[in-house]
mmCIF file of N, CA and C in Angstrom:
data_model
loop_
_atom_site.group_PDB
_atom_site.id
_atom_site.type_symbol
_atom_site.label_atom_id
_atom_site.label_comp_id
_atom_site.label_asym_id
_atom_site.label_seq_id
_atom_site.Cartn_x
_atom_site.Cartn_y
_atom_site.Cartn_z
ATOM 1 N N PRO A 1 -47.567 -177.420 -76.461
ATOM 2 C CA PRO A 1 -46.612 -177.858 -75.458
ATOM 3 C C PRO A 1 -46.024 -176.680 -74.713
ATOM 4 N N LYS A 2 -45.961 -176.828 -73.422
ATOM 5 C CA LYS A 2 -45.402 -175.746 -72.618
ATOM 6 C C LYS A 2 -43.924 -175.986 -72.358
ATOM 7 N N GLU A 3 -43.200 -174.877 -72.280
ATOM 8 C CA GLU A 3 -41.781 -174.958 -71.967
ATOM 9 C C GLU A 3 -41.616 -174.954 -70.451
ATOM 10 N N PRO A 4 -40.421 -175.268 -69.960
ATOM 11 C CA PRO A 4 -40.204 -175.310 -68.513
ATOM 12 C C PRO A 4 -40.575 -174.003 -67.806
ATOM 13 N N SER A 5 -40.441 -172.878 -68.490
ATOM 14 C CA SER A 5 -40.740 -171.592 -67.854
ATOM 15 C C SER A 5 -42.244 -171.358 -67.747
ATOM 16 N N GLY A 6 -43.039 -172.216 -68.392
ATOM 17 C CA GLY A 6 -44.483 -172.077 -68.313
ATOM 18 C C GLY A 6 -45.096 -171.340 -69.497
ATOM 19 N N SER A 7 -44.276 -170.870 -70.427
ATOM 20 C CA SER A 7 -44.810 -170.157 -71.579
ATOM 21 C C SER A 7 -44.935 -171.104 -72.767
ATOM 22 N N LEU A 8 -45.770 -170.711 -73.712
ATOM 23 C CA LEU A 8 -45.945 -171.517 -74.916
ATOM 24 C C LEU A 8 -44.762 -171.313 -75.853
ATOM 25 N N SER A 9 -44.410 -172.353 -76.595
ATOM 26 C CA SER A 9 -43.336 -172.209 -77.566
ATOM 27 C C SER A 9 -43.879 -171.553 -78.829
ATOM 28 N N ALA A 10 -42.994 -170.964 -79.610
ATOM 29 C CA ALA A 10 -43.403 -170.262 -80.824
ATOM 30 C C ALA A 10 -43.994 -171.223 -81.849
ATOM 31 N N ASP A 11 -43.542 -172.465 -81.858
ATOM 32 C CA ASP A 11 -44.051 -173.438 -82.818
ATOM 33 C C ASP A 11 -45.498 -173.819 -82.535
ATOM 34 N N SER A 12 -45.920 -173.703 -81.297
ATOM 35 C CA SER A 12 -47.277 -174.124 -80.958
ATOM 36 C C SER A 12 -48.304 -173.024 -81.196
ATOM 37 N N ILE A 13 -47.865 -171.818 -81.476
ATOM 38 C CA ILE A 13 -48.792 -170.704 -81.709
ATOM 39 C C ILE A 13 -48.936 -170.507 -83.211
ATOM 40 N N LYS A 14 -50.009 -171.035 -83.759
ATOM 41 C CA LYS A 14 -50.272 -170.904 -85.189
ATOM 42 C C LYS A 14 -51.747 -170.624 -85.382
ATOM 43 N N ILE A 15 -52.035 -169.751 -86.367
ATOM 44 C CA ILE A 15 -53.428 -169.484 -86.708
ATOM 45 C C ILE A 15 -53.592 -169.630 -88.213
ATOM 46 N N LYS A 16 -54.805 -169.901 -88.629
ATOM 47 C CA LYS A 16 -55.068 -170.064 -90.053
ATOM 48 C C LYS A 16 -55.001 -168.713 -90.755
ATOM 49 N N LYS A 17 -54.698 -168.758 -92.040
ATOM 50 C CA LYS A 17 -54.566 -167.547 -92.839
ATOM 51 C C LYS A 17 -55.861 -166.738 -92.839
ATOM 52 N N GLU A 18 -56.991 -167.410 -92.922
ATOM 53 C CA GLU A 18 -58.272 -166.719 -92.964
ATOM 54 C C GLU A 18 -58.535 -165.958 -91.662
ATOM 55 N N VAL A 19 -58.138 -166.551 -90.560
ATOM 56 C CA VAL A 19 -58.331 -165.909 -89.262
ATOM 57 C C VAL A 19 -57.408 -164.698 -89.144
ATOM 58 N N ALA A 20 -56.173 -164.856 -89.591
ATOM 59 C CA ALA A 20 -55.219 -163.749 -89.526
ATOM 60 C C ALA A 20 -55.686 -162.586 -90.388
ATOM 61 N N ASN A 21 -56.230 -162.857 -91.554
ATOM 62 C CA ASN A 21 -56.695 -161.801 -92.441
ATOM 63 C C ASN A 21 -57.902 -161.059 -91.886
ATOM 64 N N ALA A 22 -58.592 -161.656 -90.943
ATOM 65 C CA ALA A 22 -59.761 -161.011 -90.358
ATOM 66 C C ALA A 22 -59.361 -159.795 -89.518
ATOM 67 N N PHE A 23 -58.168 -159.802 -88.917
ATOM 68 C CA PHE A 23 -57.799 -158.660 -88.085
ATOM 69 C C PHE A 23 -56.523 -157.949 -88.525
ATOM 70 N N VAL A 24 -55.841 -158.445 -89.544
ATOM 71 C CA VAL A 24 -54.664 -157.770 -90.081
ATOM 72 C C VAL A 24 -54.968 -157.396 -91.526
ATOM 73 N N LYS A 25 -55.150 -156.115 -91.779
ATOM 74 C CA LYS A 25 -55.482 -155.634 -93.114
ATOM 75 C C LYS A 25 -54.331 -154.815 -93.672
ATOM 76 N N ARG A 26 -54.011 -155.031 -94.946
ATOM 77 C CA ARG A 26 -53.000 -154.214 -95.610
ATOM 78 C C ARG A 26 -53.608 -152.896 -96.022
ATOM 79 N N LYS A 27 -52.817 -151.861 -95.959
ATOM 80 C CA LYS A 27 -53.270 -150.553 -96.403
ATOM 81 C C LYS A 27 -53.270 -150.534 -97.931
ATOM 82 N N LYS A 28 -54.345 -150.083 -98.496
ATOM 83 C CA LYS A 28 -54.449 -149.981 -99.954
ATOM 84 C C LYS A 28 -53.775 -148.699 -100.422
ATOM 85 N N ARG A 29 -53.066 -148.784 -101.525
ATOM 86 C CA ARG A 29 -52.437 -147.599 -102.104
ATOM 87 C C ARG A 29 -53.410 -146.998 -103.109
ATOM 88 N N SER A 30 -53.619 -145.689 -102.980
ATOM 89 C CA SER A 30 -54.643 -145.079 -103.801
ATOM 90 C C SER A 30 -54.110 -144.430 -105.076
ATOM 91 N N SER A 31 -52.815 -144.188 -105.143
ATOM 92 C CA SER A 31 -52.312 -143.501 -106.334
ATOM 93 C C SER A 31 -50.963 -144.071 -106.757
ATOM 94 N N PRO A 32 -50.598 -143.838 -108.019
ATOM 95 C CA PRO A 32 -49.277 -144.298 -108.489
ATOM 96 C C PRO A 32 -48.123 -143.629 -107.731
ATOM 97 N N TYR A 33 -48.354 -142.402 -107.236
ATOM 98 C CA TYR A 33 -47.309 -141.716 -106.497
ATOM 99 C C TYR A 33 -46.949 -142.463 -105.215
ATOM 100 N N GLU A 34 -47.957 -143.020 -104.555
ATOM 101 C CA GLU A 34 -47.680 -143.788 -103.344
ATOM 102 C C GLU A 34 -46.872 -145.034 -103.664
ATOM 103 N N TRP A 35 -47.155 -145.666 -104.789
ATOM 104 C CA TRP A 35 -46.350 -146.828 -105.212
ATOM 105 C C TRP A 35 -44.909 -146.402 -105.446
ATOM 106 N N TYR A 36 -44.744 -145.269 -106.140
ATOM 107 C CA TYR A 36 -43.406 -144.788 -106.480
ATOM 108 C C TYR A 36 -42.603 -144.486 -105.219
ATOM 109 N N PHE A 37 -43.170 -143.719 -104.287
ATOM 110 C CA PHE A 37 -42.433 -143.314 -103.095
ATOM 111 C C PHE A 37 -42.188 -144.460 -102.135
ATOM 112 N N GLU A 38 -42.939 -145.545 -102.281
ATOM 113 C CA GLU A 38 -42.680 -146.711 -101.441
ATOM 114 C C GLU A 38 -41.406 -147.422 -101.890
ATOM 115 N N TYR A 39 -41.119 -147.391 -103.180
ATOM 116 C CA TYR A 39 -39.982 -148.147 -103.712
ATOM 117 C C TYR A 39 -38.734 -147.309 -103.964
ATOM 118 N N TYR A 40 -38.879 -145.990 -104.144
ATOM 119 C CA TYR A 40 -37.733 -145.142 -104.451
ATOM 120 C C TYR A 40 -37.558 -144.084 -103.371
ATOM 121 N N LYS A 41 -36.352 -143.946 -102.884
ATOM 122 C CA LYS A 41 -36.069 -142.994 -101.820
ATOM 123 C C LYS A 41 -35.676 -141.648 -102.414
ATOM 124 N N SER A 42 -35.990 -140.601 -101.689
ATOM 125 C CA SER A 42 -35.613 -139.260 -102.128
ATOM 126 C C SER A 42 -34.100 -139.093 -101.968
ATOM 127 N N PRO A 43 -33.505 -138.169 -102.708
ATOM 128 C CA PRO A 43 -32.063 -137.936 -102.569
ATOM 129 C C PRO A 43 -31.676 -137.549 -101.140
ATOM 130 N N LEU A 44 -32.524 -136.784 -100.463
ATOM 131 C CA LEU A 44 -32.217 -136.399 -99.090
ATOM 132 C C LEU A 44 -32.207 -137.615 -98.172
ATOM 133 N N GLU A 45 -33.151 -138.520 -98.368
ATOM 134 C CA GLU A 45 -33.181 -139.734 -97.547
ATOM 135 C C GLU A 45 -31.960 -140.611 -97.821
ATOM 136 N N GLN A 46 -31.528 -140.670 -99.075
ATOM 137 C CA GLN A 46 -30.332 -141.425 -99.422
ATOM 138 C C GLN A 46 -29.096 -140.818 -98.747
ATOM 139 N N MET A 47 -29.045 -139.482 -98.694
ATOM 140 C CA MET A 47 -27.926 -138.810 -98.041
ATOM 141 C C MET A 47 -27.931 -139.104 -96.535
ATOM 142 N N HIS A 48 -29.111 -139.076 -95.920
ATOM 143 C CA HIS A 48 -29.211 -139.390 -94.493
ATOM 144 C C HIS A 48 -28.702 -140.805 -94.211
ATOM 145 N N GLU A 49 -29.103 -141.753 -95.039
ATOM 146 C CA GLU A 49 -28.670 -143.139 -94.834
ATOM 147 C C GLU A 49 -27.173 -143.286 -95.021
ATOM 148 N N ARG A 50 -26.626 -142.575 -95.998
ATOM 149 C CA ARG A 50 -25.183 -142.644 -96.224
ATOM 150 C C ARG A 50 -24.427 -142.127 -95.004
ATOM 151 N N CYS A 51 -24.921 -141.038 -94.427
ATOM 152 C CA CYS A 51 -24.278 -140.474 -93.242
ATOM 153 C C CYS A 51 -24.467 -141.388 -92.034
ATOM 154 N N GLU A 52 -25.655 -141.973 -91.875
ATOM 155 C CA GLU A 52 -25.908 -142.867 -90.743
ATOM 156 C C GLU A 52 -25.035 -144.119 -90.797
ATOM 157 N N ASN A 53 -24.709 -144.585 -91.990
ATOM 158 C CA ASN A 53 -23.916 -145.801 -92.137
ATOM 159 C C ASN A 53 -22.417 -145.563 -91.967
ATOM 160 N N TYR A 54 -22.018 -144.311 -91.874
ATOM 161 C CA TYR A 54 -20.609 -143.969 -91.661
ATOM 162 C C TYR A 54 -20.491 -143.404 -90.242
ATOM 163 N N PRO A 55 -19.972 -144.184 -89.295
ATOM 164 C CA PRO A 55 -20.005 -143.784 -87.880
ATOM 165 C C PRO A 55 -19.470 -142.381 -87.564
ATOM 166 N N PRO A 56 -18.343 -141.916 -88.147
ATOM 167 C CA PRO A 56 -17.902 -140.551 -87.818
ATOM 168 C C PRO A 56 -18.928 -139.491 -88.235
ATOM 169 N N CYS A 57 -19.557 -139.691 -89.373
ATOM 170 C CA CYS A 57 -20.569 -138.737 -89.830
ATOM 171 C C CYS A 57 -21.803 -138.791 -88.928
ATOM 172 N N ASP A 58 -22.212 -139.976 -88.547
ATOM 173 C CA ASP A 58 -23.374 -140.141 -87.681
ATOM 174 C C ASP A 58 -23.141 -139.471 -86.330
ATOM 175 N N LEU A 59 -21.959 -139.649 -85.768
ATOM 176 C CA LEU A 59 -21.627 -139.038 -84.481
ATOM 177 C C LEU A 59 -21.609 -137.519 -84.593
ATOM 178 N N LEU A 60 -20.984 -137.007 -85.632
ATOM 179 C CA LEU A 60 -20.911 -135.556 -85.813
ATOM 180 C C LEU A 60 -22.291 -134.957 -86.080
ATOM 181 N N SER A 61 -23.148 -135.683 -86.793
ATOM 182 C CA SER A 61 -24.482 -135.155 -87.085
ATOM 183 C C SER A 61 -25.307 -134.988 -85.809
ATOM 184 N N ASP A 62 -25.044 -135.813 -84.792
ATOM 185 C CA ASP A 62 -25.724 -135.649 -83.513
ATOM 186 C C ASP A 62 -25.259 -134.380 -82.796
ATOM 187 N N GLN A 63 -24.047 -133.951 -83.081
ATOM 188 C CA GLN A 63 -23.486 -132.797 -82.384
ATOM 189 C C GLN A 63 -23.739 -131.479 -83.102
ATOM 190 N N VAL A 64 -23.555 -131.469 -84.444
ATOM 191 C CA VAL A 64 -23.645 -130.191 -85.172
ATOM 192 C C VAL A 64 -24.776 -130.154 -86.195
ATOM 193 N N GLY A 65 -25.453 -131.251 -86.393
ATOM 194 C CA GLY A 65 -26.534 -131.283 -87.371
ATOM 195 C C GLY A 65 -26.144 -132.056 -88.608
ATOM 196 N N PHE A 66 -27.164 -132.526 -89.312
ATOM 197 C CA PHE A 66 -26.928 -133.392 -90.465
ATOM 198 C C PHE A 66 -26.201 -132.669 -91.593
ATOM 199 N N ALA A 67 -26.671 -131.481 -91.947
ATOM 200 C CA ALA A 67 -26.113 -130.780 -93.121
ATOM 201 C C ALA A 67 -24.623 -130.530 -92.974
ATOM 202 N N LEU A 68 -24.207 -130.031 -91.825
ATOM 203 C CA LEU A 68 -22.775 -129.766 -91.619
ATOM 204 C C LEU A 68 -21.965 -131.049 -91.609
ATOM 205 N N ALA A 69 -22.485 -132.073 -90.967
ATOM 206 C CA ALA A 69 -21.758 -133.348 -90.907
ATOM 207 C C ALA A 69 -21.635 -133.969 -92.288
ATOM 208 N N TYR A 70 -22.689 -133.947 -93.059
ATOM 209 C CA TYR A 70 -22.651 -134.536 -94.391
ATOM 210 C C TYR A 70 -21.649 -133.794 -95.275
ATOM 211 N N ASN A 71 -21.691 -132.459 -95.230
ATOM 212 C CA ASN A 71 -20.761 -131.683 -96.039
ATOM 213 C C ASN A 71 -19.317 -131.886 -95.609
ATOM 214 N N ARG A 72 -19.091 -132.129 -94.323
ATOM 215 C CA ARG A 72 -17.737 -132.346 -93.820
ATOM 216 C C ARG A 72 -17.135 -133.614 -94.395
ATOM 217 N N PHE A 73 -17.944 -134.687 -94.476
ATOM 218 C CA PHE A 73 -17.404 -135.981 -94.903
ATOM 219 C C PHE A 73 -17.650 -136.285 -96.388
ATOM 220 N N PHE A 74 -18.737 -135.803 -96.945
ATOM 221 C CA PHE A 74 -19.076 -136.192 -98.322
ATOM 222 C C PHE A 74 -19.240 -135.003 -99.258
ATOM 223 N N GLY A 75 -19.204 -133.789 -98.740
ATOM 224 C CA GLY A 75 -19.515 -132.618 -99.562
ATOM 225 C C GLY A 75 -18.399 -132.020 -100.302
#
């Protein structure tokens, strides 16, 4: 069914699972390390997220750099 604008609605666009799997492939993980790093973040990445989620730290990190901003608010 077409909408008034002439485009198809999202409900009308469906494909079978087998067809979707033909062109969308998941990347295989080759080692346990890849499994580990997919689920656990490094301490540095955790620090970046903590600073990004605190607006004053995020703003300051754009001006003076991440390390100085993080140490100013959390160090």
